[in-house]
Short mmCIF file of C-alpha atoms in Angstrom, two decimals:
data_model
loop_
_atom_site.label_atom_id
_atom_site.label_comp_id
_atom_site.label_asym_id
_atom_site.label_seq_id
_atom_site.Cartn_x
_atom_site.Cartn_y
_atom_site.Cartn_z
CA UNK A 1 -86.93 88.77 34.96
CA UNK A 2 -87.34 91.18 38.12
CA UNK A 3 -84.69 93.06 39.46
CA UNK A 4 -82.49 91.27 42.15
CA UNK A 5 -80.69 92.52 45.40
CA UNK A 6 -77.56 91.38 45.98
CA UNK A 7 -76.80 88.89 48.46
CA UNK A 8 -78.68 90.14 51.83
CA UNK A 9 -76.97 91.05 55.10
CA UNK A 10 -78.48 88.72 58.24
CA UNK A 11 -79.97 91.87 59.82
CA UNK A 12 -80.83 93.70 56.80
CA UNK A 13 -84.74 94.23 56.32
CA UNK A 14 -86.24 92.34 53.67
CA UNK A 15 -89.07 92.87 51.30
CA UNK A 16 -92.02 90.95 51.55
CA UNK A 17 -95.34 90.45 49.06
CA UNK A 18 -97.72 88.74 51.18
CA UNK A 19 -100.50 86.98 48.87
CA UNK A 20 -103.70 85.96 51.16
CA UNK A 21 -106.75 84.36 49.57
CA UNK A 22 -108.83 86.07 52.51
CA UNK A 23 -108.53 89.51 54.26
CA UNK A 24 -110.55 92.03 56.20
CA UNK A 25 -113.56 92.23 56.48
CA UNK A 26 -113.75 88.76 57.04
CA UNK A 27 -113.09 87.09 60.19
CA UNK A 28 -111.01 83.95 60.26
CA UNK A 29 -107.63 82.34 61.16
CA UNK A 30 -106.20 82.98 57.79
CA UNK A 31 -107.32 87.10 57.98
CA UNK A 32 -105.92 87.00 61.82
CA UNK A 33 -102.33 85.32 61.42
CA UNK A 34 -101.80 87.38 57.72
CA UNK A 35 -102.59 90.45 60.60
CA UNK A 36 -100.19 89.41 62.69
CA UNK A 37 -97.72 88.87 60.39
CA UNK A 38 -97.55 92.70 58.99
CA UNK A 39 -97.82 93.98 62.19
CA UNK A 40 -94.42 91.80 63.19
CA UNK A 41 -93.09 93.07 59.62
CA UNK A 42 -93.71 96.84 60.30
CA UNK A 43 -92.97 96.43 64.02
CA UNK A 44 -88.88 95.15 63.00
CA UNK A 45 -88.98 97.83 59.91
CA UNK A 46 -88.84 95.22 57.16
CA UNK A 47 -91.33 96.25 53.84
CA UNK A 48 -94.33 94.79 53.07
CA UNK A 49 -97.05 95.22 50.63
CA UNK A 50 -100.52 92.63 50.72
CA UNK A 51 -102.29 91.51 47.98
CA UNK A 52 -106.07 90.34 48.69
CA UNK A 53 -109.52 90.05 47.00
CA UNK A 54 -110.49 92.61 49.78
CA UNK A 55 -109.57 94.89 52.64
CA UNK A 56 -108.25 98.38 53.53
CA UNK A 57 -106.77 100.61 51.33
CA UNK A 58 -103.59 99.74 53.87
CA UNK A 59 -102.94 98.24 56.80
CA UNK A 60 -99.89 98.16 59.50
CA UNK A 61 -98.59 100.84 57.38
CA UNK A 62 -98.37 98.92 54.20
CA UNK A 63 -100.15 99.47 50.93
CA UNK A 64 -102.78 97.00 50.22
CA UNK A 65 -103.54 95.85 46.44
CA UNK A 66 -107.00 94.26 46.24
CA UNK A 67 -107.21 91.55 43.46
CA UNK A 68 -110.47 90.46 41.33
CA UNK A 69 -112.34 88.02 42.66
CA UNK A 70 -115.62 86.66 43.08
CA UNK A 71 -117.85 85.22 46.11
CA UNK A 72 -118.72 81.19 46.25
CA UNK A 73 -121.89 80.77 45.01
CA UNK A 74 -122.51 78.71 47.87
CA UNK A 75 -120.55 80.82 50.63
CA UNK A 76 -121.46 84.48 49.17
CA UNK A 77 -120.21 86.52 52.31
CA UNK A 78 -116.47 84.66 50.65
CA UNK A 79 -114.74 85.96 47.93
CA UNK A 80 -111.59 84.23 46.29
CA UNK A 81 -109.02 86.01 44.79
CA UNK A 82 -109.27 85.69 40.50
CA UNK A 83 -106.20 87.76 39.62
CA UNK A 84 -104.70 87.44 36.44
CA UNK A 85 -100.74 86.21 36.37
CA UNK A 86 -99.58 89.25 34.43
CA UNK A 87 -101.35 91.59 36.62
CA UNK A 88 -99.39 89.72 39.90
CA UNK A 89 -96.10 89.77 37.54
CA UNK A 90 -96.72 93.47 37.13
CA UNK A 91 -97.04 93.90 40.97
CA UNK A 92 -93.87 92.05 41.87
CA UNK A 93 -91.82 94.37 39.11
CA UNK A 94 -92.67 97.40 40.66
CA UNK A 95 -92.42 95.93 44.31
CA UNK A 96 -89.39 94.11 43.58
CA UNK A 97 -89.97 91.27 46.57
CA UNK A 98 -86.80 89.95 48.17
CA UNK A 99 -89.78 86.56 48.91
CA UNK A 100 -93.50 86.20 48.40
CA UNK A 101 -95.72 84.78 51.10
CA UNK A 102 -98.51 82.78 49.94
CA UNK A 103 -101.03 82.67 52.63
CA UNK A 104 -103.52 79.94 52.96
CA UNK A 105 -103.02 79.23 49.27
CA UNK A 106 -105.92 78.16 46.52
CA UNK A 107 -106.67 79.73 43.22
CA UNK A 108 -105.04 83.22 44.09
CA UNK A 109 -101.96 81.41 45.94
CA UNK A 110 -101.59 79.16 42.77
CA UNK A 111 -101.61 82.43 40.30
CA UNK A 112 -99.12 84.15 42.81
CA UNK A 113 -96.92 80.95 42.64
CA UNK A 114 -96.82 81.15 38.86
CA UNK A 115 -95.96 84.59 38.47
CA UNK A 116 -92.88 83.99 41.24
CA UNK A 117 -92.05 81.71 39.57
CA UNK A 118 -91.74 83.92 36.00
CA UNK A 119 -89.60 85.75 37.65
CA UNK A 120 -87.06 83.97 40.16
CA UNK A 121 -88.59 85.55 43.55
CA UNK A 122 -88.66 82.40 45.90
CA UNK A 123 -92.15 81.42 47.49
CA UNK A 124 -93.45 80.59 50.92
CA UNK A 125 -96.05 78.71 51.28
CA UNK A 126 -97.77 78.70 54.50
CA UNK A 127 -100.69 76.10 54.89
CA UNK A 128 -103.42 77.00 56.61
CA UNK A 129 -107.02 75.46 54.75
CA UNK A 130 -107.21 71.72 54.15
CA UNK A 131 -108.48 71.96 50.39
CA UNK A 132 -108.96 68.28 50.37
CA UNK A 133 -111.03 67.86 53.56
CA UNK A 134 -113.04 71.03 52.53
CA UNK A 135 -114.24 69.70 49.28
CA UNK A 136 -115.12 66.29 51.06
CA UNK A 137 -117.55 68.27 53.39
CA UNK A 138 -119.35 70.13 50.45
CA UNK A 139 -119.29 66.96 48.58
CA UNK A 140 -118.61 68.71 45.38
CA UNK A 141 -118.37 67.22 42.17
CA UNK A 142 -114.87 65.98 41.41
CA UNK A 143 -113.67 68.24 44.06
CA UNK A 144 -111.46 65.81 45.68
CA UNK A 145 -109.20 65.27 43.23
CA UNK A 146 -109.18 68.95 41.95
CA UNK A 147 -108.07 69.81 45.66
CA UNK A 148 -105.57 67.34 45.77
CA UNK A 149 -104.57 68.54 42.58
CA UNK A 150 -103.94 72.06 43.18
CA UNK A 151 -102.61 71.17 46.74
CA UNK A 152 -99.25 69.42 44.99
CA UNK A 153 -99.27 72.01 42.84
CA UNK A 154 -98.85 75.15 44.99
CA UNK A 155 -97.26 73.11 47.44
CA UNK A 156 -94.74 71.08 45.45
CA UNK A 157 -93.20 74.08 43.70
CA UNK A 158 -92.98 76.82 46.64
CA UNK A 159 -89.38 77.19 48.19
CA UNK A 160 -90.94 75.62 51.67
CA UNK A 161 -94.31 75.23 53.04
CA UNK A 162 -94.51 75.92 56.64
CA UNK A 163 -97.70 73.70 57.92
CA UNK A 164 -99.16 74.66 61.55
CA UNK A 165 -99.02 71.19 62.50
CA UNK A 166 -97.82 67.75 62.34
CA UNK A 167 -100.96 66.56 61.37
CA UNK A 168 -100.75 68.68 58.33
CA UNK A 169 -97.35 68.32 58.02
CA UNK A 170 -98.16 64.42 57.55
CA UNK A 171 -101.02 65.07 54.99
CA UNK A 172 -98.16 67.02 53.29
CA UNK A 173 -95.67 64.85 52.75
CA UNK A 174 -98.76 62.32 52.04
CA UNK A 175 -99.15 64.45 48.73
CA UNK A 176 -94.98 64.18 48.08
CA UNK A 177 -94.71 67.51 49.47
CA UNK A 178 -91.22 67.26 50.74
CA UNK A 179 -90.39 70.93 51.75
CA UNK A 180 -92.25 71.28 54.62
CA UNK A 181 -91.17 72.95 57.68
CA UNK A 182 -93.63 73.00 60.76
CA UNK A 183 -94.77 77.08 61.67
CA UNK A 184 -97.20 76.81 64.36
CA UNK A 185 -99.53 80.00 65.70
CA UNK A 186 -99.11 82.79 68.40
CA UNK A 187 -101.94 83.55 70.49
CA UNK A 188 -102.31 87.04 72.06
CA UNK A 189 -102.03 85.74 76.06
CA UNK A 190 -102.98 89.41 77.09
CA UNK A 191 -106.06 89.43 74.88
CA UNK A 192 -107.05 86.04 75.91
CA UNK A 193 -106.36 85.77 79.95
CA UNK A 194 -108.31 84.36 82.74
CA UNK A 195 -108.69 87.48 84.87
CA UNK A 196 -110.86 88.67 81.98
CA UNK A 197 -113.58 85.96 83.19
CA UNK A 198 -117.23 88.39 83.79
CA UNK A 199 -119.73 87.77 86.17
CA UNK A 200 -121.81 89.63 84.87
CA UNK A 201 -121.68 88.29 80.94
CA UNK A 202 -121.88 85.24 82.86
CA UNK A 203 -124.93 86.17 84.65
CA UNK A 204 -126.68 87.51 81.36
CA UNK A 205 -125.90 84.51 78.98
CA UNK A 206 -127.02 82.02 81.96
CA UNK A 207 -129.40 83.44 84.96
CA UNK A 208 -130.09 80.25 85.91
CA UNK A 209 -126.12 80.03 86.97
CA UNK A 210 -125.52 77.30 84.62
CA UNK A 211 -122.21 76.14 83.61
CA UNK A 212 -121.01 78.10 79.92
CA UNK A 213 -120.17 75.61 76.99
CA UNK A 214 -119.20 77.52 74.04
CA UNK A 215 -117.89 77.21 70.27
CA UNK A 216 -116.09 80.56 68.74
CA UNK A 217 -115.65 80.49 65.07
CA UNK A 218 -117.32 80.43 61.71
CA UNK A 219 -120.75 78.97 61.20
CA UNK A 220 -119.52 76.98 57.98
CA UNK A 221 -121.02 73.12 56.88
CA UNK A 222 -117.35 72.01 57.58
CA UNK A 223 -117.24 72.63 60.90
CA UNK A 224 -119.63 70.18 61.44
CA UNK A 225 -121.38 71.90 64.16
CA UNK A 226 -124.47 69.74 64.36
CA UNK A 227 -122.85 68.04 66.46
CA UNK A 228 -123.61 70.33 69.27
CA UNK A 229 -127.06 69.62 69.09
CA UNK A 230 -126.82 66.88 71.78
CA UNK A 231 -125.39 69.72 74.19
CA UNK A 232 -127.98 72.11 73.36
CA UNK A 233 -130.75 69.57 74.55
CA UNK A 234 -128.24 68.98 77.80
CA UNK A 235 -130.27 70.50 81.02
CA UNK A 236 -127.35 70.91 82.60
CA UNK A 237 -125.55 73.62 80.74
CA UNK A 238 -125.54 76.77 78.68
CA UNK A 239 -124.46 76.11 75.16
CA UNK A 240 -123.11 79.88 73.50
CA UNK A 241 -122.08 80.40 70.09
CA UNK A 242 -119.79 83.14 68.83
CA UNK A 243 -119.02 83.78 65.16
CA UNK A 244 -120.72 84.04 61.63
CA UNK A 245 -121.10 82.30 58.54
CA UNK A 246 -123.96 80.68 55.60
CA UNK A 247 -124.96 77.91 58.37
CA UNK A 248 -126.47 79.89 60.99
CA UNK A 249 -129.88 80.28 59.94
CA UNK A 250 -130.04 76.64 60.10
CA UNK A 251 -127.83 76.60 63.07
CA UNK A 252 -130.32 78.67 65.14
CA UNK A 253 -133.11 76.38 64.34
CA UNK A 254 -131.45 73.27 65.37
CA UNK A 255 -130.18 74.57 68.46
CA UNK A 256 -132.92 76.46 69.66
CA UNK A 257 -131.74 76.73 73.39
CA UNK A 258 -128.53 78.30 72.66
CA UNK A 259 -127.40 81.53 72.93
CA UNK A 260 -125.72 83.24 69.54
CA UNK A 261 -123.38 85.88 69.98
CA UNK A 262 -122.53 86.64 66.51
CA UNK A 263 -118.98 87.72 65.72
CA UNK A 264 -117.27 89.14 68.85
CA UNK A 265 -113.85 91.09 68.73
CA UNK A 266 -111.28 92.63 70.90
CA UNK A 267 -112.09 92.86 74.81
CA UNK A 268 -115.53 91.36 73.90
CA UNK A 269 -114.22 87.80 72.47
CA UNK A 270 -111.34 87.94 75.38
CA UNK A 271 -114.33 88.08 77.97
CA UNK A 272 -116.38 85.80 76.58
CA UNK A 273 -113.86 83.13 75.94
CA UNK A 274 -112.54 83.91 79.84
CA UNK A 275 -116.40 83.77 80.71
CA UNK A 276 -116.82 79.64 79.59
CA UNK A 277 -116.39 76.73 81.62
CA UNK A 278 -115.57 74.65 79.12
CA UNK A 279 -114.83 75.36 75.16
CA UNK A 280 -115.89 72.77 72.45
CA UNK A 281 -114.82 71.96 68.92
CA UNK A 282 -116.34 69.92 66.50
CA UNK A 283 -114.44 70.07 62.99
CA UNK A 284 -112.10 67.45 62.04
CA UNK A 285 -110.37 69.42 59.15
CA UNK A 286 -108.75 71.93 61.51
CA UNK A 287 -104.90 72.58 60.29
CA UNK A 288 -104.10 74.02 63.67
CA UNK A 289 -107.37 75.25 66.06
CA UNK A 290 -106.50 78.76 66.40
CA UNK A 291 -109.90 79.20 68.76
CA UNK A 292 -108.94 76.21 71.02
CA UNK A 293 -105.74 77.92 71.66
CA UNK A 294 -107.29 81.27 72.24
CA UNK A 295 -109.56 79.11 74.75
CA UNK A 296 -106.26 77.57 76.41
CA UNK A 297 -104.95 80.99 76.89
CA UNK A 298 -108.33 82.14 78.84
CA UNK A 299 -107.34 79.48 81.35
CA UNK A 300 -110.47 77.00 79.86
CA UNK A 301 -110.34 73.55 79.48
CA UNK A 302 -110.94 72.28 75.75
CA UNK A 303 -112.79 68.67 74.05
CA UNK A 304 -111.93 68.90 70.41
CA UNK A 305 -111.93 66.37 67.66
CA UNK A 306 -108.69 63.55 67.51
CA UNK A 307 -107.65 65.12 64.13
CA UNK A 308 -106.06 67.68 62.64
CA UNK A 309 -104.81 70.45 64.41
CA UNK A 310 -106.04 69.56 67.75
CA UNK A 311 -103.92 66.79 68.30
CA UNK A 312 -101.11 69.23 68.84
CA UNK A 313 -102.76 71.97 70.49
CA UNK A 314 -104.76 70.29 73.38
CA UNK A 315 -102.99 67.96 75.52
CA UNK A 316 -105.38 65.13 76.34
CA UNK A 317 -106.41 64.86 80.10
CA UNK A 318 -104.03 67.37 80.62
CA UNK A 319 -105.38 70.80 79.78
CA UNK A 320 -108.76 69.33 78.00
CA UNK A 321 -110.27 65.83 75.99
CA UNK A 322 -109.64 64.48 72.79
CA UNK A 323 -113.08 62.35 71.10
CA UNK A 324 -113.53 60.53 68.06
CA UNK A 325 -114.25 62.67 64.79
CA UNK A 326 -117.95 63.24 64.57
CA UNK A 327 -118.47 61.17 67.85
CA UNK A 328 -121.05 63.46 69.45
CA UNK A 329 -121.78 61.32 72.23
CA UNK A 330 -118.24 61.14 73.20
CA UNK A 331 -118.15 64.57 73.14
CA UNK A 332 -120.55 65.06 75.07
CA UNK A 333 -119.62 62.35 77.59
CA UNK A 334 -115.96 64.63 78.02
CA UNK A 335 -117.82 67.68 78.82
CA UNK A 336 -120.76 66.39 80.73
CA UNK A 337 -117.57 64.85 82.86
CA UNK A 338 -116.05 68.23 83.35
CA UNK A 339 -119.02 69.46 84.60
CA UNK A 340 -119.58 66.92 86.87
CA UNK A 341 -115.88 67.55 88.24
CA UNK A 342 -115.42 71.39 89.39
CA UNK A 343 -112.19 70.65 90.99
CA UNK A 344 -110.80 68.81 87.64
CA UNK A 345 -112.12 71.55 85.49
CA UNK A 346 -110.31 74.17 87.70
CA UNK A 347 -106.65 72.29 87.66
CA UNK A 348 -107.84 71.60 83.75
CA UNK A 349 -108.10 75.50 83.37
CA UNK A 350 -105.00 76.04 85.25
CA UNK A 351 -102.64 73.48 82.88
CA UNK A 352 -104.76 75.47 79.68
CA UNK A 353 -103.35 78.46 80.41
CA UNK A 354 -99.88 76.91 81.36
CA UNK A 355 -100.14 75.23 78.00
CA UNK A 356 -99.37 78.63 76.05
CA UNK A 357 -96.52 79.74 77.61
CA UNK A 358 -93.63 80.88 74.99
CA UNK A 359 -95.96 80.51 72.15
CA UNK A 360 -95.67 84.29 71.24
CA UNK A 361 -96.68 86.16 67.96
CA UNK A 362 -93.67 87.74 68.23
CA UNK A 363 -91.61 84.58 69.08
CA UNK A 364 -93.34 82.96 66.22
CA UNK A 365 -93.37 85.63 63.39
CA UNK A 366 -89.39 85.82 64.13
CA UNK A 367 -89.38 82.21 63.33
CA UNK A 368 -90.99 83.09 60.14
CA UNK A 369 -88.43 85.82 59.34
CA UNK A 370 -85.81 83.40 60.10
CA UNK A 371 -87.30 80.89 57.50
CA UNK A 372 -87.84 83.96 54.68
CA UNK A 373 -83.88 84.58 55.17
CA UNK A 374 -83.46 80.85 55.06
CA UNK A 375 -85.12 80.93 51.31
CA UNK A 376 -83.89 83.84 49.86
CA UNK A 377 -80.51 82.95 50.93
CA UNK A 378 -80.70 79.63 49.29
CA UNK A 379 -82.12 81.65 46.03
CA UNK A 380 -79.18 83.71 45.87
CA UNK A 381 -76.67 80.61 46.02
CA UNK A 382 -78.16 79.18 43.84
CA UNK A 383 -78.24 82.76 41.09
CA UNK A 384 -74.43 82.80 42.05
CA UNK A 385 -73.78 79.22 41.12
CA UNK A 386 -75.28 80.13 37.79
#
């Protein structure tokens, strides 16, 4: 059994082992909000230490403990965390965690969860990758049920789970997850603002002075981004591409008329987003839509999928479209409509950015502190009562 702290004051700063399945150098929502979240620790003075298959030797400050792990065989820029539970146990003794924070969990989370478990530290579970969908997309053998396996079992024995959404919160409780508490995303709305919209990039990417349609995120089979092939072949407009990932190759050759930015950070992704007319998504496994937000916050109009995540984050006919899953021609039809319509895309753009107002990183990390006291409080009633 670790050590213990006695029972913690409501301002005192807590300790905090934050597990995360991915981490720097790669670029997704699970690397960005795990970011985020030890910047907001070091930022209020609580403690932190990460634990990831890769990364810095620190970062915000904190000391960062890479675990073993190997790359997908068929995603090889990937790699998932394969650490050992008496290796994790080890870490936690010597860190002595007042909670552990088990980011986007899978086969790391899982081990993390286990060795909490050992030793009486309570877990939060925050659910960011829908296991279930994923292994749908690759179609991989007995996947399914392995997902939905391992999702009840991280899930179903964590303190809480905090799910970005009420679609996922749904899928959840679908499982008999019953501890689930809803933790939606920040979005930087300095990073991503209108007034960063460029004439110029705009100019380069389109001399013809066609209307920008563009996609940010990675180039992954579940994103299910042939989809944008019928907007590539559209006259009318500029399809651009920003991010990374094992599908471009065959990206590239499908859509031959778009342009492909790679992956774009800092000022660059906050111009290019602001730079758009209109931003498109075409996944229908998206927990929350972390880029369509980001989009919102540029002051552009979004048409997303009627699934997932996006049914919370873009407010249909309000500040962008919602289409079938996998419809393309719908899709198509929504943005071929905004670009028909300057005037509607303008007041669209204008309720985007309105859209975002109060939703913070720092007004949602201090939720997330809140909900660590909430758990480690309960822990310690329930140590007392024993």
């Amino acid at each position: 059994m670790a050590p213990t702290r006695g029972p913690l004051d409501p301002v005192q700063p807590l300790r905090v082992l934050v597990v995360a399945e991915s981490f720097l150098p790669q670029v997704n929502g699970v690397t960005n909000s795990v970011r985020r979240v030890l910047e907001h620790l070091a930022a209020e003075g609580h403690v932190a230490e990460l634990v990831a298959p890769t990364g810095p030797p620190t970062y915000a400050g904190f000391p960062v403990t890479h675990a073993r792990g190997a790359a997908l065989p068929f995603y090889r820029d990937f790699r998932i965390g394969l650490e050992s539970r008496r290796r994790l146990v080890a870490v936690m003794q010597r860190f002595r965690p007042d909670v552990v924070h088990v980011a986007s969990p899978a086969v790391l989370g899982l081990t993390a969860v286990r060795a909490a478990e050992e030793l009486g530290i309570p877990v939060v579970a925050v659910y960011q990758t829908d296991l279930v969908g994923f292994a749908q997309r690759y179609d991989l053998a007995g996947g399914v049920r392995a997902m939905t396996y391992l999702t009840r079992r991280i899930h179903g024995d964590v303190a809480l789970t905090l799910a970005p959404s009420t679609a996922s919160r749904d899928q959840l409780l679908g499982l008999g997850v019953d501890r689930v508490a809803l933790w939606r995303r920040g979005v930087d709305s300095c990073a991503f603002h209108p007034v960063r919209r460029d004439a110029g990039l705009r100019a380069t990417l389109s001399p013809e002075g066609r209307p920008l349609v563009g996609y940010v995120g990675r180039l992954a089979p579940e994103k299910e981004l042939e989809l944008l092939a019928v907007l590539d072949r559209d006259p009318r407009l500029q399809l651009v591409v920003v991010g990374g990932g094992p599908e471009e190759d065959r990206l590239r050759a499908l859509l031959p008329d778009t342009r492909f930015l790679g992956v774009l950070h800092g000022d660059d992704l906050g111009r290019t987003y602001a730079s758009l007319d209109v931003f498109v998504h075409t996944g229908r496994h998206e927990t929350y839509c972390q880029s369509a937000q980001e989009a919102l916050a540029s002051g552009v109009p979004v048409v997303a999928p009627a699934q997932g995540g996006p049914l919370d984050v873009v407010d249909h006919g309000v500040d962008g479209f919602l289409y079938p899953p996998g419809d393309a021609a719908a899709m198509a039809a929504h943005v071929g409509d905004l670009l028909e319509d300057p005037l509607r895309r303008r007041l669209l753009g204008v309720a985007a950015r309105r859209a975002v107002r109060g939703r913070s990183w720092a007004a949602v990390n201090a939720a997330l502190v809140e909900h660590y006291r909430g758990v480690v409080g309960a822990a310690g009633e329930v140590r007392t009562a024993a």
